[in-house]
PDB file of C-alpha atoms and ligand atoms in Angstrom:
ATOM      1  CA  UNK A   1      21.530  -1.194 -15.036  1.00  0.00           C
ATOM      2  CA  UNK A   2      21.445  -4.216 -12.718  1.00  0.00           C
ATOM      3  CA  UNK A   3      18.581  -4.502 -10.256  1.00  0.00           C
ATOM      4  CA  UNK A   4      19.792  -4.341  -6.654  1.00  0.00           C
ATOM      5  CA  UNK A   5      16.573  -3.793  -4.696  1.00  0.00           C
ATOM      6  CA  UNK A   6      12.869  -4.529  -4.593  1.00  0.00           C
ATOM      7  CA  UNK A   7      10.462  -2.011  -3.032  1.00  0.00           C
ATOM      8  CA  UNK A   8       7.031  -3.257  -2.032  1.00  0.00           C
ATOM      9  CA  UNK A   9       3.862  -1.327  -1.392  1.00  0.00           C
ATOM     10  CA  UNK A  10       2.134  -3.042   1.559  1.00  0.00           C
ATOM     11  CA  UNK A  11      -1.670  -2.770   1.377  1.00  0.00           C
ATOM     12  CA  UNK A  12      -2.955  -4.814  -1.555  1.00  0.00           C
ATOM     13  CA  UNK A  13       0.496  -6.138  -2.476  1.00  0.00           C
ATOM     14  CA  UNK A  14       1.671  -8.177   0.519  1.00  0.00           C
ATOM     15  CA  UNK A  15      -1.594  -8.269   2.501  1.00  0.00           C
ATOM     16  CA  UNK A  16      -5.241  -7.541   1.795  1.00  0.00           C
ATOM     17  CA  UNK A  17      -6.127  -4.764   4.210  1.00  0.00           C
ATOM     18  CA  UNK A  18      -8.606  -3.066   1.848  1.00  0.00           C
ATOM     19  CA  UNK A  19     -11.391  -5.136   3.437  1.00  0.00           C
ATOM     20  CA  UNK A  20     -10.604  -3.695   6.879  1.00  0.00           C
ATOM     21  CA  UNK A  21     -10.324  -0.157   5.539  1.00  0.00           C
ATOM     22  CA  UNK A  22     -13.721  -0.738   3.913  1.00  0.00           C
ATOM     23  CA  UNK A  23     -15.410  -1.994   7.091  1.00  0.00           C
ATOM     24  CA  UNK A  24     -14.163   1.033   9.020  1.00  0.00           C
ATOM     25  CA  UNK A  25     -15.028   3.613   6.334  1.00  0.00           C
ATOM     26  CA  UNK A  26     -18.467   2.009   5.817  1.00  0.00           C
ATOM     27  CA  UNK A  27     -19.151   2.236   9.553  1.00  0.00           C
ATOM     28  CA  UNK A  28     -18.180   5.907   9.553  1.00  0.00           C
ATOM     29  CA  UNK A  29     -20.459   6.570   6.554  1.00  0.00           C
ATOM     30  CA  UNK A  30     -23.317   4.762   8.340  1.00  0.00           C
ATOM     31  CA  UNK A  31     -22.800   6.952  11.403  1.00  0.00           C
ATOM     32  CA  UNK A  32     -22.975   9.969   9.126  1.00  0.00           C
ATOM     33  CA  UNK A  33     -26.186   8.652   7.568  1.00  0.00           C
ATOM     34  CA  UNK A  34     -25.220   7.304   4.150  1.00  0.00           C
ATOM     35  CA  UNK A  35     -24.127   4.057   2.475  1.00  0.00           C
ATOM     36  CA  UNK A  36     -20.551   3.680   1.244  1.00  0.00           C
ATOM     37  CA  UNK A  37     -20.281   1.025  -1.466  1.00  0.00           C
ATOM     38  CA  UNK A  38     -17.469  -1.434  -2.136  1.00  0.00           C
ATOM     39  CA  UNK A  39     -17.159   0.140  -5.565  1.00  0.00           C
ATOM     40  CA  UNK A  40     -16.463   3.548  -4.021  1.00  0.00           C
ATOM     41  CA  UNK A  41     -13.963   1.901  -1.680  1.00  0.00           C
ATOM     42  CA  UNK A  42     -11.866   1.011  -4.743  1.00  0.00           C
ATOM     43  CA  UNK A  43     -11.197   4.737  -5.113  1.00  0.00           C
ATOM     44  CA  UNK A  44      -9.415   4.762  -1.739  1.00  0.00           C
ATOM     45  CA  UNK A  45      -6.691   2.275  -2.675  1.00  0.00           C
ATOM     46  CA  UNK A  46      -3.249   3.850  -2.362  1.00  0.00           C
ATOM     47  CA  UNK A  47      -4.839   7.147  -1.300  1.00  0.00           C
ATOM     48  CA  UNK A  48      -3.831   8.828   1.991  1.00  0.00           C
ATOM     49  CA  UNK A  49      -6.130   8.740   5.018  1.00  0.00           C
ATOM     50  CA  UNK A  50      -7.030  12.432   4.768  1.00  0.00           C
ATOM     51  CA  UNK A  51      -7.747  12.233   1.052  1.00  0.00           C
ATOM     52  CA  UNK A  52      -9.765   9.023   1.619  1.00  0.00           C
ATOM     53  CA  UNK A  53     -11.986  10.889   4.093  1.00  0.00           C
ATOM     54  CA  UNK A  54     -12.471  13.702   1.597  1.00  0.00           C
ATOM     55  CA  UNK A  55     -13.584  11.212  -1.077  1.00  0.00           C
ATOM     56  CA  UNK A  56     -15.967   9.555   1.400  1.00  0.00           C
ATOM     57  CA  UNK A  57     -17.490  12.901   2.346  1.00  0.00           C
ATOM     58  CA  UNK A  58     -17.849  13.800  -1.348  1.00  0.00           C
ATOM     59  CA  UNK A  59     -19.799  10.553  -1.846  1.00  0.00           C
ATOM     60  CA  UNK A  60     -22.059  11.453   1.105  1.00  0.00           C
ATOM     61  CA  UNK A  61     -22.393  15.052  -0.077  1.00  0.00           C
ATOM     62  CA  UNK A  62     -21.180  16.334   3.311  1.00  0.00           C
ATOM     63  CA  UNK A  63     -18.787  19.070   4.365  1.00  0.00           C
ATOM     64  CA  UNK A  64     -16.909  19.501   7.647  1.00  0.00           C
ATOM     65  CA  UNK A  65     -14.259  21.896   8.934  1.00  0.00           C
ATOM     66  CA  UNK A  66     -10.676  20.712   9.458  1.00  0.00           C
ATOM     67  CA  UNK A  67     -11.133  20.000  13.183  1.00  0.00           C
ATOM     68  CA  UNK A  68     -14.198  17.833  12.602  1.00  0.00           C
ATOM     69  CA  UNK A  69     -12.429  16.028   9.739  1.00  0.00           C
ATOM     70  CA  UNK A  70      -9.473  15.197  11.990  1.00  0.00           C
ATOM     71  CA  UNK A  71     -11.886  13.717  14.553  1.00  0.00           C
ATOM     72  CA  UNK A  72     -13.647  11.627  11.887  1.00  0.00           C
ATOM     73  CA  UNK A  73     -10.348  10.324  10.494  1.00  0.00           C
ATOM     74  CA  UNK A  74      -9.197   9.379  14.004  1.00  0.00           C
ATOM     75  CA  UNK A  75     -12.464   7.588  14.700  1.00  0.00           C
ATOM     76  CA  UNK A  76     -12.158   5.577  11.498  1.00  0.00           C
ATOM     77  CA  UNK A  77      -8.513   4.798  12.225  1.00  0.00           C
ATOM     78  CA  UNK A  78      -9.308   3.487  15.709  1.00  0.00           C
ATOM     79  CA  UNK A  79     -11.804   1.027  14.221  1.00  0.00           C
ATOM     80  CA  UNK A  80      -9.310   0.069  11.509  1.00  0.00           C
ATOM     81  CA  UNK A  81      -6.542  -0.506  14.078  1.00  0.00           C
ATOM     82  CA  UNK A  82      -8.872  -2.839  16.020  1.00  0.00           C
ATOM     83  CA  UNK A  83      -9.041  -5.002  12.887  1.00  0.00           C
ATOM     84  CA  UNK A  84      -5.352  -4.992  12.005  1.00  0.00           C
ATOM     85  CA  UNK A  85      -4.327  -5.803  15.583  1.00  0.00           C
ATOM     86  CA  UNK A  86      -6.061  -9.136  15.016  1.00  0.00           C
ATOM     87  CA  UNK A  87      -4.184  -9.910  11.786  1.00  0.00           C
ATOM     88  CA  UNK A  88      -2.030 -13.053  11.586  1.00  0.00           C
ATOM     89  CA  UNK A  89       0.656 -14.372   9.188  1.00  0.00           C
ATOM     90  CA  UNK A  90      -2.136 -16.389   7.479  1.00  0.00           C
ATOM     91  CA  UNK A  91      -3.224 -13.140   5.853  1.00  0.00           C
ATOM     92  CA  UNK A  92      -0.045 -12.708   3.829  1.00  0.00           C
ATOM     93  CA  UNK A  93      -1.063 -13.006   0.183  1.00  0.00           C
ATOM     94  CA  UNK A  94      -0.206 -16.242  -1.692  1.00  0.00           C
ATOM     95  CA  UNK A  95       3.347 -16.551  -3.023  1.00  0.00           C
ATOM     96  CA  UNK A  96       4.667 -13.482  -1.196  1.00  0.00           C
ATOM     97  CA  UNK A  97       6.967 -15.203   1.310  1.00  0.00           C
ATOM     98  CA  UNK A  98       8.558 -17.514  -1.266  1.00  0.00           C
ATOM     99  CA  UNK A  99       9.110 -14.614  -3.614  1.00  0.00           C
ATOM    100  CA  UNK A 100      10.801 -12.449  -0.973  1.00  0.00           C
ATOM    101  CA  UNK A 101      12.939 -15.352   0.244  1.00  0.00           C
ATOM    102  CA  UNK A 102      14.105 -16.012  -3.324  1.00  0.00           C
ATOM    103  CA  UNK A 103      14.985 -12.331  -3.759  1.00  0.00           C
ATOM    104  CA  UNK A 104      16.957 -12.282  -0.495  1.00  0.00           C
ATOM    105  CA  UNK A 105      18.781 -15.481  -1.456  1.00  0.00           C
ATOM    106  CA  UNK A 106      19.875 -13.749  -4.646  1.00  0.00           C
ATOM    107  CA  UNK A 107      21.310 -10.858  -2.613  1.00  0.00           C
ATOM    108  CA  UNK A 108      18.638  -8.299  -3.423  1.00  0.00           C
ATOM    109  CA  UNK A 109      17.741  -5.663  -0.844  1.00  0.00           C
ATOM    110  CA  UNK A 110      14.108  -5.174   0.136  1.00  0.00           C
ATOM    111  CA  UNK A 111      12.065  -2.245   1.391  1.00  0.00           C
ATOM    112  CA  UNK A 112       8.500  -1.259   2.143  1.00  0.00           C
ATOM    113  CA  UNK A 113       7.190   1.918   0.472  1.00  0.00           C
ATOM    114  CA  UNK A 114       3.711   2.500   1.884  1.00  0.00           C
ATOM    115  CA  UNK A 115       1.419   5.487   2.431  1.00  0.00           C
ATOM    116  CA  UNK A 116       0.046   3.883   5.583  1.00  0.00           C
ATOM    117  CA  UNK A 117       0.825   5.197   9.060  1.00  0.00           C
ATOM    118  CA  UNK A 118      -0.128   1.728  10.311  1.00  0.00           C
ATOM    119  CA  UNK A 119       2.440  -0.163   8.213  1.00  0.00           C
ATOM    120  CA  UNK A 120       4.633  -1.178  11.176  1.00  0.00           C
ATOM    121  CA  UNK A 121       1.655  -2.651  13.072  1.00  0.00           C
ATOM    122  CA  UNK A 122       0.612  -4.709  10.046  1.00  0.00           C
ATOM    123  CA  UNK A 123       4.182  -5.914   9.423  1.00  0.00           C
ATOM    124  CA  UNK A 124       4.560  -6.904  13.071  1.00  0.00           C
ATOM    125  CA  UNK A 125       1.234  -8.732  13.288  1.00  0.00           C
ATOM    126  CA  UNK A 126       1.872 -10.705  10.109  1.00  0.00           C
ATOM    127  CA  UNK A 127       5.501 -11.399  11.063  1.00  0.00           C
ATOM    128  CA  UNK A 128       6.729  -9.747   7.841  1.00  0.00           C
ATOM    129  CA  UNK A 129       8.981  -7.153   9.482  1.00  0.00           C
ATOM    130  CA  UNK A 130      12.053  -9.407   9.436  1.00  0.00           C
ATOM    131  CA  UNK A 131      12.113  -9.573   5.618  1.00  0.00           C
ATOM    132  CA  UNK A 132      12.803  -5.859   5.030  1.00  0.00           C
ATOM    133  CA  UNK A 133      15.986  -3.800   5.158  1.00  0.00           C
ATOM    134  CA  UNK A 134      14.099  -0.482   5.185  1.00  0.00           C
ATOM    135  CA  UNK A 135      10.571   0.610   6.049  1.00  0.00           C
ATOM    136  CA  UNK A 136       9.327   3.892   4.584  1.00  0.00           C
ATOM    137  CA  UNK A 137       5.728   4.550   5.607  1.00  0.00           C
ATOM    138  CA  UNK A 138       3.199   7.341   5.984  1.00  0.00           C
ATOM    139  CA  UNK A 139       4.990   8.644   9.066  1.00  0.00           C
ATOM    140  CA  UNK A 140       8.173   9.356   7.108  1.00  0.00           C
ATOM    141  CA  UNK A 141       6.864  11.090   3.983  1.00  0.00           C
ATOM    142  CA  UNK A 142       5.442  14.543   3.429  1.00  0.00           C
ATOM    143  CA  UNK A 143       3.993  14.083  -0.062  1.00  0.00           C
ATOM    144  CA  UNK A 144       1.583  11.370  -1.167  1.00  0.00           C
ATOM    145  CA  UNK A 145       1.831   9.058  -4.191  1.00  0.00           C
ATOM    146  CA  UNK A 146       1.923   9.805  -7.192  1.00  0.00           C
ATOM    147  CA  UNK A 147       4.813  11.862  -5.832  1.00  0.00           C
ATOM    148  CA  UNK A 148       7.827   9.505  -5.834  1.00  0.00           C
ATOM    149  CA  UNK A 149       9.083  10.613  -2.381  1.00  0.00           C
ATOM    150  CA  UNK A 150       8.232   7.353  -0.586  1.00  0.00           C
ATOM    151  CA  UNK A 151      10.105   5.202  -3.125  1.00  0.00           C
ATOM    152  CA  UNK A 152      13.062   7.596  -3.452  1.00  0.00           C
ATOM    153  CA  UNK A 153      13.476   7.589   0.342  1.00  0.00           C
ATOM    154  CA  UNK A 154      13.374   3.785   0.302  1.00  0.00           C
ATOM    155  CA  UNK A 155      16.095   3.635  -2.378  1.00  0.00           C
ATOM    156  CA  UNK A 156      18.213   6.153  -0.454  1.00  0.00           C
ATOM    157  CA  UNK A 157      17.875   4.197   2.787  1.00  0.00           C
ATOM    158  CA  UNK A 158      18.909   1.008   0.978  1.00  0.00           C
ATOM    159  CA  UNK A 159      21.847   2.819  -0.615  1.00  0.00           C
ATOM    160  CA  UNK A 160      20.797   2.082  -4.211  1.00  0.00           C
ATOM    161  CA  UNK A 161      19.930   4.282  -7.190  1.00  0.00           C
ATOM    162  CA  UNK A 162      16.321   4.608  -8.437  1.00  0.00           C
ATOM    163  CA  UNK A 163      17.111   2.787 -11.691  1.00  0.00           C
ATOM    164  CA  UNK A 164      18.427  -0.168  -9.673  1.00  0.00           C
ATOM    165  CA  UNK A 165      14.985  -0.731  -8.086  1.00  0.00           C
ATOM    166  CA  UNK A 166      11.785  -2.536  -8.993  1.00  0.00           C
ATOM    167  CA  UNK A 167       8.616  -1.313  -7.282  1.00  0.00           C
ATOM    168  CA  UNK A 168       5.594  -3.583  -6.727  1.00  0.00           C
ATOM    169  CA  UNK A 169       2.290  -1.676  -6.571  1.00  0.00           C
ATOM    170  CA  UNK A 170      -1.441  -2.391  -6.706  1.00  0.00           C
ATOM    171  CA  UNK A 171      -2.660   1.216  -6.970  1.00  0.00           C
ATOM    172  CA  UNK A 172      -2.641   3.496  -9.969  1.00  0.00           C
ATOM    173  CA  UNK A 173      -1.181   6.385  -7.927  1.00  0.00           C
ATOM    174  CA  UNK A 174       1.592   4.049  -6.750  1.00  0.00           C
ATOM    175  CA  UNK A 175       2.478   2.947 -10.278  1.00  0.00           C
ATOM    176  CA  UNK A 176       2.683   6.620 -11.290  1.00  0.00           C
ATOM    177  CA  UNK A 177       4.839   7.365  -8.222  1.00  0.00           C
ATOM    178  CA  UNK A 178       7.345   4.684  -9.246  1.00  0.00           C
ATOM    179  CA  UNK A 179       7.413   5.944 -12.834  1.00  0.00           C
ATOM    180  CA  UNK A 180       7.877   9.519 -11.571  1.00  0.00           C
ATOM    181  CA  UNK A 181      10.856   8.218  -9.574  1.00  0.00           C
ATOM    182  CA  UNK A 182      12.330   6.683 -12.775  1.00  0.00           C
ATOM    183  CA  UNK A 183      11.976   3.180 -11.369  1.00  0.00           C
ATOM    184  CA  UNK A 184      10.790  -0.034 -12.947  1.00  0.00           C
ATOM    185  CA  UNK A 185       7.345  -1.010 -11.719  1.00  0.00           C
ATOM    186  CA  UNK A 186       5.385  -4.252 -11.638  1.00  0.00           C
ATOM    187  CA  UNK A 187       1.640  -3.776 -11.200  1.00  0.00           C
ATOM    188  CA  UNK A 188      -0.182  -6.241  -8.949  1.00  0.00           C
ATOM    189  CA  UNK A 189      -3.762  -6.588 -10.153  1.00  0.00           C
ATOM    190  CA  UNK A 190      -5.283  -6.010 -13.547  1.00  0.00           C
ATOM    191  CA  UNK A 191      -4.049  -4.391 -16.747  1.00  0.00           C
ATOM    192  CA  UNK A 192      -7.227  -2.263 -16.750  1.00  0.00           C
ATOM    193  CA  UNK A 193      -6.060   0.322 -14.206  1.00  0.00           C
ATOM    194  CA  UNK A 194      -2.352  -0.494 -13.977  1.00  0.00           C
ATOM    195  CA  UNK A 195      -1.584  -0.401 -17.696  1.00  0.00           C
ATOM    196  CA  UNK A 196       1.217   2.136 -17.257  1.00  0.00           C
ATOM    197  CA  UNK A 197       3.340  -0.352 -15.297  1.00  0.00           C
ATOM    198  CA  UNK A 198       6.213  -2.084 -17.125  1.00  0.00           C
ATOM    199  CA  UNK A 199       4.495  -5.389 -16.386  1.00  0.00           C
ATOM    200  CA  UNK A 200       1.241  -6.410 -14.660  1.00  0.00           C
ATOM    201  CA  UNK A 201       0.778  -9.706 -12.789  1.00  0.00           C
ATOM    202  CA  UNK A 202      -2.260 -10.947 -10.823  1.00  0.00           C
ATOM    203  CA  UNK A 203      -0.187 -11.738  -7.692  1.00  0.00           C
ATOM    204  CA  UNK A 204       3.027 -13.401  -6.502  1.00  0.00           C
ATOM    205  CA  UNK A 205       1.895 -16.992  -7.022  1.00  0.00           C
ATOM    206  CA  UNK A 206       4.107 -18.326  -9.833  1.00  0.00           C
ATOM    207  CA  UNK A 207       5.777 -14.913 -10.161  1.00  0.00           C
ATOM    208  CA  UNK A 208       9.145 -15.111 -11.911  1.00  0.00           C
ATOM    209  CA  UNK A 209      11.858 -13.013 -10.290  1.00  0.00           C
ATOM    210  CA  UNK A 210      14.182 -13.769 -13.236  1.00  0.00           C
ATOM    211  CA  UNK A 211      11.765 -12.187 -15.715  1.00  0.00           C
ATOM    212  CA  UNK A 212      11.388  -9.055 -13.567  1.00  0.00           C
ATOM    213  CA  UNK A 213      15.168  -8.631 -13.376  1.00  0.00           C
ATOM    214  CA  UNK A 214      15.226  -8.391 -17.172  1.00  0.00           C
ATOM    215  CA  UNK A 215      12.646  -5.571 -17.371  1.00  0.00           C
ATOM    216  CA  UNK A 216      13.886  -2.642 -19.428  1.00  0.00           C
ATOM    217  CA  UNK A 217      13.158   0.856 -18.225  1.00  0.00           C
TER     218      UNK A 217
HETATM  219  C1  G6P B 301      -2.583   2.606   1.778  1.00  0.00           C
HETATM  220  C2  G6P B 301      -3.981   2.111   1.472  1.00  0.00           C
HETATM  221  C3  G6P B 301      -4.977   3.261   1.530  1.00  0.00           C
HETATM  222  C4  G6P B 301      -4.863   3.983   2.866  1.00  0.00           C
HETATM  223  C5  G6P B 301      -3.438   4.515   3.051  1.00  0.00           C
HETATM  224  C6  G6P B 301      -3.250   5.193   4.396  1.00  0.00           C
HETATM  225  O1  G6P B 301      -2.100   3.329   0.700  1.00  0.00           O
HETATM  226  O2  G6P B 301      -4.033   1.527   0.182  1.00  0.00           O
HETATM  227  O3  G6P B 301      -6.271   2.753   1.352  1.00  0.00           O
HETATM  228  O4  G6P B 301      -5.772   5.064   2.932  1.00  0.00           O
HETATM  229  O5  G6P B 301      -2.542   3.410   2.961  1.00  0.00           O
HETATM  230  O6  G6P B 301      -3.377   4.236   5.406  1.00  0.00           O
HETATM  231  P1  G6P B 301      -3.498   4.526   6.955  1.00  0.00           P
HETATM  232  O7  G6P B 301      -3.301   3.172   7.572  1.00  0.00           O
HETATM  233  O8  G6P B 301      -2.389   5.480   7.317  1.00  0.00           O
HETATM  234  O9  G6P B 301      -4.832   5.115   7.219  1.00  0.00           O
HETATM  235 MG1   MG B 302      -1.536  -0.595  -2.144  1.00  0.00          MG
END
């Protein structure tokens, strides 16, 4: 089956926002009286905001009711939004723009498939919005990765079938989501945690679109 579309996760694939998520979560942990390490922050990649808070509270050994949790998540998000509002196109990861331009020149469709409710803000600030034919983000989905909903919605909005798509993902849950959606998936990062992907690359610098188009499912 010929590839007709590329679907990109946003955080960790096109831009590095994990550092901003970390600063905001760490500040929340400090307010709650414990230290949240960078290592623990790795566990939040690709994970929804609510689930991220639950993991953070597990680390701190704390429990809150739903109302208090909503307040904490909002507090963290306000700090996070302060950071991403200051983002610029310089923060797009190396090789990304050239890769997307090449794909568009070859007639491929492109979409964002992200768990983030802040995806639009990030895409606007970094001037990436114009490169995508569809944006499916945390405001449009009801189930989190590894459920394939976000990627299936992206394919549907682009008018292509799942097996005509390649997904690019940096998180384990995202790789599983793409596989659950019967899509090809390229992992961005290391083989260690993304080993289930059809192919793993360190980033888009020197990435070969031609070799991805030949990936067998
Ligand atoms: C991405 C990030 C996660 C983040 C999630 C929700 O998947 O990798 O770390 O928790 O989006 O982001 P949001 O901006 O809605 O809090
Ligand atoms: Mg990601």
